[in-house]
Amino acid sequence: MVRMSVQELPEYAERVLEVAELIPPGRVMTYGDVAEWLGEGGPRQVGRAMALYGGAVPWWRVVRADGTLLPGHELRALGHYRDEGTPLREAGRAAEGHVPKLDMRRARWDGADPAAGPGAGTHT
């Protein structure tokens, strides 16, 4: 796989990745939150930028709004969430694969204070 230099990244993707790097450990932003932060694009555009270029940033901190872990990357993401202390909701027995979801109420970061730990500065 050929790695692109930062100069070769599309400008929007570069901005998305910069936001992903700002999200503190133990916190998450949704694709829509990132688009809102940037003031352009939408969840799909952010998701596309993350899918194509997000491997070098903490990709697991940019998530789906429902807290479902990224399909195909659940176990890798779960390892990161547990290492960082990201709030999770344990899956019920009926949940496919018994994979937990993110506790979005406690894990979501609004960009207010990068030093804040899990649960601080969340959206309401």
PDB file of C-alpha atoms in Angstrom:
ATOM      1  CA  MET A   1       0.000   0.000   0.000  1.00  0.00           C
ATOM      2  CA  VAL A   2       1.367   3.410  -0.949  1.00  0.00           C
ATOM      3  CA  ARG A   3       1.110   5.976   1.840  1.00  0.00           C
ATOM      4  CA  MET A   4       0.133   9.512   0.894  1.00  0.00           C
ATOM      5  CA  SER A   5       1.998  12.438   2.339  1.00  0.00           C
ATOM      6  CA  VAL A   6      -0.012  15.097   4.117  1.00  0.00           C
ATOM      7  CA  GLN A   7       0.417  17.355   1.074  1.00  0.00           C
ATOM      8  CA  GLU A   8      -1.381  14.772  -1.086  1.00  0.00           C
ATOM      9  CA  LEU A   9      -4.442  14.518   1.163  1.00  0.00           C
ATOM     10  CA  PRO A  10      -7.544  16.295  -0.027  1.00  0.00           C
ATOM     11  CA  GLU A  11      -8.009  19.429   2.080  1.00  0.00           C
ATOM     12  CA  TYR A  12     -11.318  18.245   3.572  1.00  0.00           C
ATOM     13  CA  ALA A  13      -9.834  14.884   4.587  1.00  0.00           C
ATOM     14  CA  GLU A  14      -6.879  16.630   6.207  1.00  0.00           C
ATOM     15  CA  ARG A  15      -9.266  18.762   8.264  1.00  0.00           C
ATOM     16  CA  VAL A  16     -11.288  15.669   9.299  1.00  0.00           C
ATOM     17  CA  LEU A  17      -8.109  13.929  10.455  1.00  0.00           C
ATOM     18  CA  GLU A  18      -7.044  17.003  12.424  1.00  0.00           C
ATOM     19  CA  VAL A  19     -10.340  16.903  14.338  1.00  0.00           C
ATOM     20  CA  ALA A  20      -9.949  13.157  14.998  1.00  0.00           C
ATOM     21  CA  GLU A  21      -6.546  13.852  16.538  1.00  0.00           C
ATOM     22  CA  LEU A  22      -8.061  16.454  18.901  1.00  0.00           C
ATOM     23  CA  ILE A  23     -10.516  13.995  20.474  1.00  0.00           C
ATOM     24  CA  PRO A  24      -9.117  13.013  23.877  1.00  0.00           C
ATOM     25  CA  PRO A  25      -8.595   9.372  24.880  1.00  0.00           C
ATOM     26  CA  GLY A  26     -11.770   7.906  26.344  1.00  0.00           C
ATOM     27  CA  ARG A  27     -14.025  10.218  24.337  1.00  0.00           C
ATOM     28  CA  VAL A  28     -15.703  10.061  20.913  1.00  0.00           C
ATOM     29  CA  MET A  29     -17.340  12.307  18.314  1.00  0.00           C
ATOM     30  CA  THR A  30     -19.875  11.159  15.762  1.00  0.00           C
ATOM     31  CA  TYR A  31     -19.324  11.577  12.041  1.00  0.00           C
ATOM     32  CA  GLY A  32     -21.986  14.286  12.153  1.00  0.00           C
ATOM     33  CA  ASP A  33     -20.280  16.016  15.106  1.00  0.00           C
ATOM     34  CA  VAL A  34     -17.046  16.236  13.098  1.00  0.00           C
ATOM     35  CA  ALA A  35     -18.884  17.679  10.085  1.00  0.00           C
ATOM     36  CA  GLU A  36     -20.616  20.214  12.352  1.00  0.00           C
ATOM     37  CA  TRP A  37     -17.262  21.125  13.965  1.00  0.00           C
ATOM     38  CA  LEU A  38     -15.806  21.744  10.484  1.00  0.00           C
ATOM     39  CA  GLY A  39     -18.863  23.646   9.314  1.00  0.00           C
ATOM     40  CA  GLU A  40     -19.045  21.697   6.059  1.00  0.00           C
ATOM     41  CA  GLY A  41     -19.882  18.283   4.682  1.00  0.00           C
ATOM     42  CA  GLY A  42     -21.939  15.747   6.523  1.00  0.00           C
ATOM     43  CA  PRO A  43     -21.611  12.367   8.215  1.00  0.00           C
ATOM     44  CA  ARG A  44     -21.101  10.525   4.921  1.00  0.00           C
ATOM     45  CA  GLN A  45     -18.277  12.809   3.824  1.00  0.00           C
ATOM     46  CA  VAL A  46     -16.559  12.459   7.195  1.00  0.00           C
ATOM     47  CA  GLY A  47     -17.011   8.677   7.084  1.00  0.00           C
ATOM     48  CA  ARG A  48     -15.504   8.533   3.610  1.00  0.00           C
ATOM     49  CA  ALA A  49     -12.492  10.610   4.661  1.00  0.00           C
ATOM     50  CA  MET A  50     -11.985   8.397   7.713  1.00  0.00           C
ATOM     51  CA  ALA A  51     -12.339   5.192   5.667  1.00  0.00           C
ATOM     52  CA  LEU A  52      -9.808   6.315   3.063  1.00  0.00           C
ATOM     53  CA  TYR A  53      -7.275   8.199   5.169  1.00  0.00           C
ATOM     54  CA  GLY A  54      -8.000   7.611   8.877  1.00  0.00           C
ATOM     55  CA  GLY A  55      -5.606   4.744   9.573  1.00  0.00           C
ATOM     56  CA  ALA A  56      -2.883   7.014  10.965  1.00  0.00           C
ATOM     57  CA  VAL A  57      -5.153   8.805  13.470  1.00  0.00           C
ATOM     58  CA  PRO A  58      -7.280   7.496  16.372  1.00  0.00           C
ATOM     59  CA  TRP A  59     -10.042   6.345  13.998  1.00  0.00           C
ATOM     60  CA  TRP A  60     -11.930   4.563  16.790  1.00  0.00           C
ATOM     61  CA  ARG A  61     -12.812   7.959  18.311  1.00  0.00           C
ATOM     62  CA  VAL A  62     -14.981   8.962  15.311  1.00  0.00           C
ATOM     63  CA  VAL A  63     -18.113   6.846  15.528  1.00  0.00           C
ATOM     64  CA  ARG A  64     -21.681   6.173  14.479  1.00  0.00           C
ATOM     65  CA  ALA A  65     -24.307   8.221  16.317  1.00  0.00           C
ATOM     66  CA  ASP A  66     -26.024   5.113  17.708  1.00  0.00           C
ATOM     67  CA  GLY A  67     -22.849   3.923  19.469  1.00  0.00           C
ATOM     68  CA  THR A  68     -22.557   0.772  17.366  1.00  0.00           C
ATOM     69  CA  LEU A  69     -18.937  -0.231  16.836  1.00  0.00           C
ATOM     70  CA  LEU A  70     -17.535   0.020  13.317  1.00  0.00           C
ATOM     71  CA  PRO A  71     -18.524  -3.161  11.430  1.00  0.00           C
ATOM     72  CA  GLY A  72     -15.514  -5.324  10.675  1.00  0.00           C
ATOM     73  CA  HIS A  73     -13.374  -3.482  13.224  1.00  0.00           C
ATOM     74  CA  GLU A  74     -15.364  -4.135  16.409  1.00  0.00           C
ATOM     75  CA  LEU A  75     -12.690  -6.084  18.282  1.00  0.00           C
ATOM     76  CA  ARG A  76      -9.850  -3.691  17.428  1.00  0.00           C
ATOM     77  CA  ALA A  77     -12.000  -0.705  18.405  1.00  0.00           C
ATOM     78  CA  LEU A  78     -13.164  -2.429  21.586  1.00  0.00           C
ATOM     79  CA  GLY A  79      -9.540  -2.974  22.627  1.00  0.00           C
ATOM     80  CA  HIS A  80      -8.850   0.743  22.202  1.00  0.00           C
ATOM     81  CA  TYR A  81     -12.006   1.711  24.109  1.00  0.00           C
ATOM     82  CA  ARG A  82     -11.120  -0.551  27.023  1.00  0.00           C
ATOM     83  CA  ASP A  83      -7.505   0.687  27.089  1.00  0.00           C
ATOM     84  CA  GLU A  84      -8.688   4.326  27.122  1.00  0.00           C
ATOM     85  CA  GLY A  85     -11.568   3.847  29.559  1.00  0.00           C
ATOM     86  CA  THR A  86     -14.222   4.911  27.041  1.00  0.00           C
ATOM     87  CA  PRO A  87     -17.695   4.440  28.568  1.00  0.00           C
ATOM     88  CA  LEU A  88     -19.429   1.363  27.139  1.00  0.00           C
ATOM     89  CA  ARG A  89     -22.855  -0.201  27.480  1.00  0.00           C
ATOM     90  CA  GLU A  90     -22.555  -3.948  27.731  1.00  0.00           C
ATOM     91  CA  ALA A  91     -24.519  -5.849  25.125  1.00  0.00           C
ATOM     92  CA  GLY A  92     -27.565  -7.834  26.075  1.00  0.00           C
ATOM     93  CA  ARG A  93     -27.802 -11.541  25.298  1.00  0.00           C
ATOM     94  CA  ALA A  94     -29.917 -10.804  22.230  1.00  0.00           C
ATOM     95  CA  ALA A  95     -27.238  -8.536  20.718  1.00  0.00           C
ATOM     96  CA  GLU A  96     -25.462 -10.072  17.764  1.00  0.00           C
ATOM     97  CA  GLY A  97     -22.039 -11.287  18.889  1.00  0.00           C
ATOM     98  CA  HIS A  98     -22.628  -9.774  22.354  1.00  0.00           C
ATOM     99  CA  VAL A  99     -20.494  -6.763  21.334  1.00  0.00           C
ATOM    100  CA  PRO A 100     -21.016  -3.743  23.586  1.00  0.00           C
ATOM    101  CA  LYS A 101     -21.999  -0.329  22.274  1.00  0.00           C
ATOM    102  CA  LEU A 102     -20.531   3.003  23.232  1.00  0.00           C
ATOM    103  CA  ASP A 103     -22.358   4.832  25.998  1.00  0.00           C
ATOM    104  CA  MET A 104     -22.852   7.928  23.861  1.00  0.00           C
ATOM    105  CA  ARG A 105     -24.334   9.990  26.684  1.00  0.00           C
ATOM    106  CA  ARG A 106     -21.091   9.662  28.669  1.00  0.00           C
ATOM    107  CA  ALA A 107     -18.493   9.177  25.910  1.00  0.00           C
ATOM    108  CA  ARG A 108     -19.474  11.922  23.468  1.00  0.00           C
ATOM    109  CA  TRP A 109     -17.107  14.878  23.364  1.00  0.00           C
ATOM    110  CA  ASP A 110     -18.244  18.348  22.341  1.00  0.00           C
ATOM    111  CA  GLY A 111     -14.763  19.749  21.789  1.00  0.00           C
ATOM    112  CA  ALA A 112     -14.915  22.033  24.803  1.00  0.00           C
ATOM    113  CA  ASP A 113     -11.969  20.768  26.866  1.00  0.00           C
ATOM    114  CA  PRO A 114      -9.456  18.287  25.419  1.00  0.00           C
ATOM    115  CA  ALA A 115      -8.101  17.643  28.928  1.00  0.00           C
ATOM    116  CA  ALA A 116     -11.503  16.544  30.261  1.00  0.00           C
ATOM    117  CA  GLY A 117     -11.852  12.877  31.052  1.00  0.00           C
ATOM    118  CA  PRO A 118     -14.733  10.529  30.165  1.00  0.00           C
ATOM    119  CA  GLY A 119     -18.150  11.956  30.946  1.00  0.00           C
ATOM    120  CA  ALA A 120     -17.162  15.640  31.032  1.00  0.00           C
ATOM    121  CA  GLY A 121     -18.392  18.137  28.448  1.00  0.00           C
ATOM    122  CA  THR A 122     -20.911  15.833  26.809  1.00  0.00           C
ATOM    123  CA  HIS A 123     -23.779  16.836  24.551  1.00  0.00           C
ATOM    124  CA  THR A 124     -27.225  16.859  26.073  1.00  0.00           C
TER     125      THR A 124
END
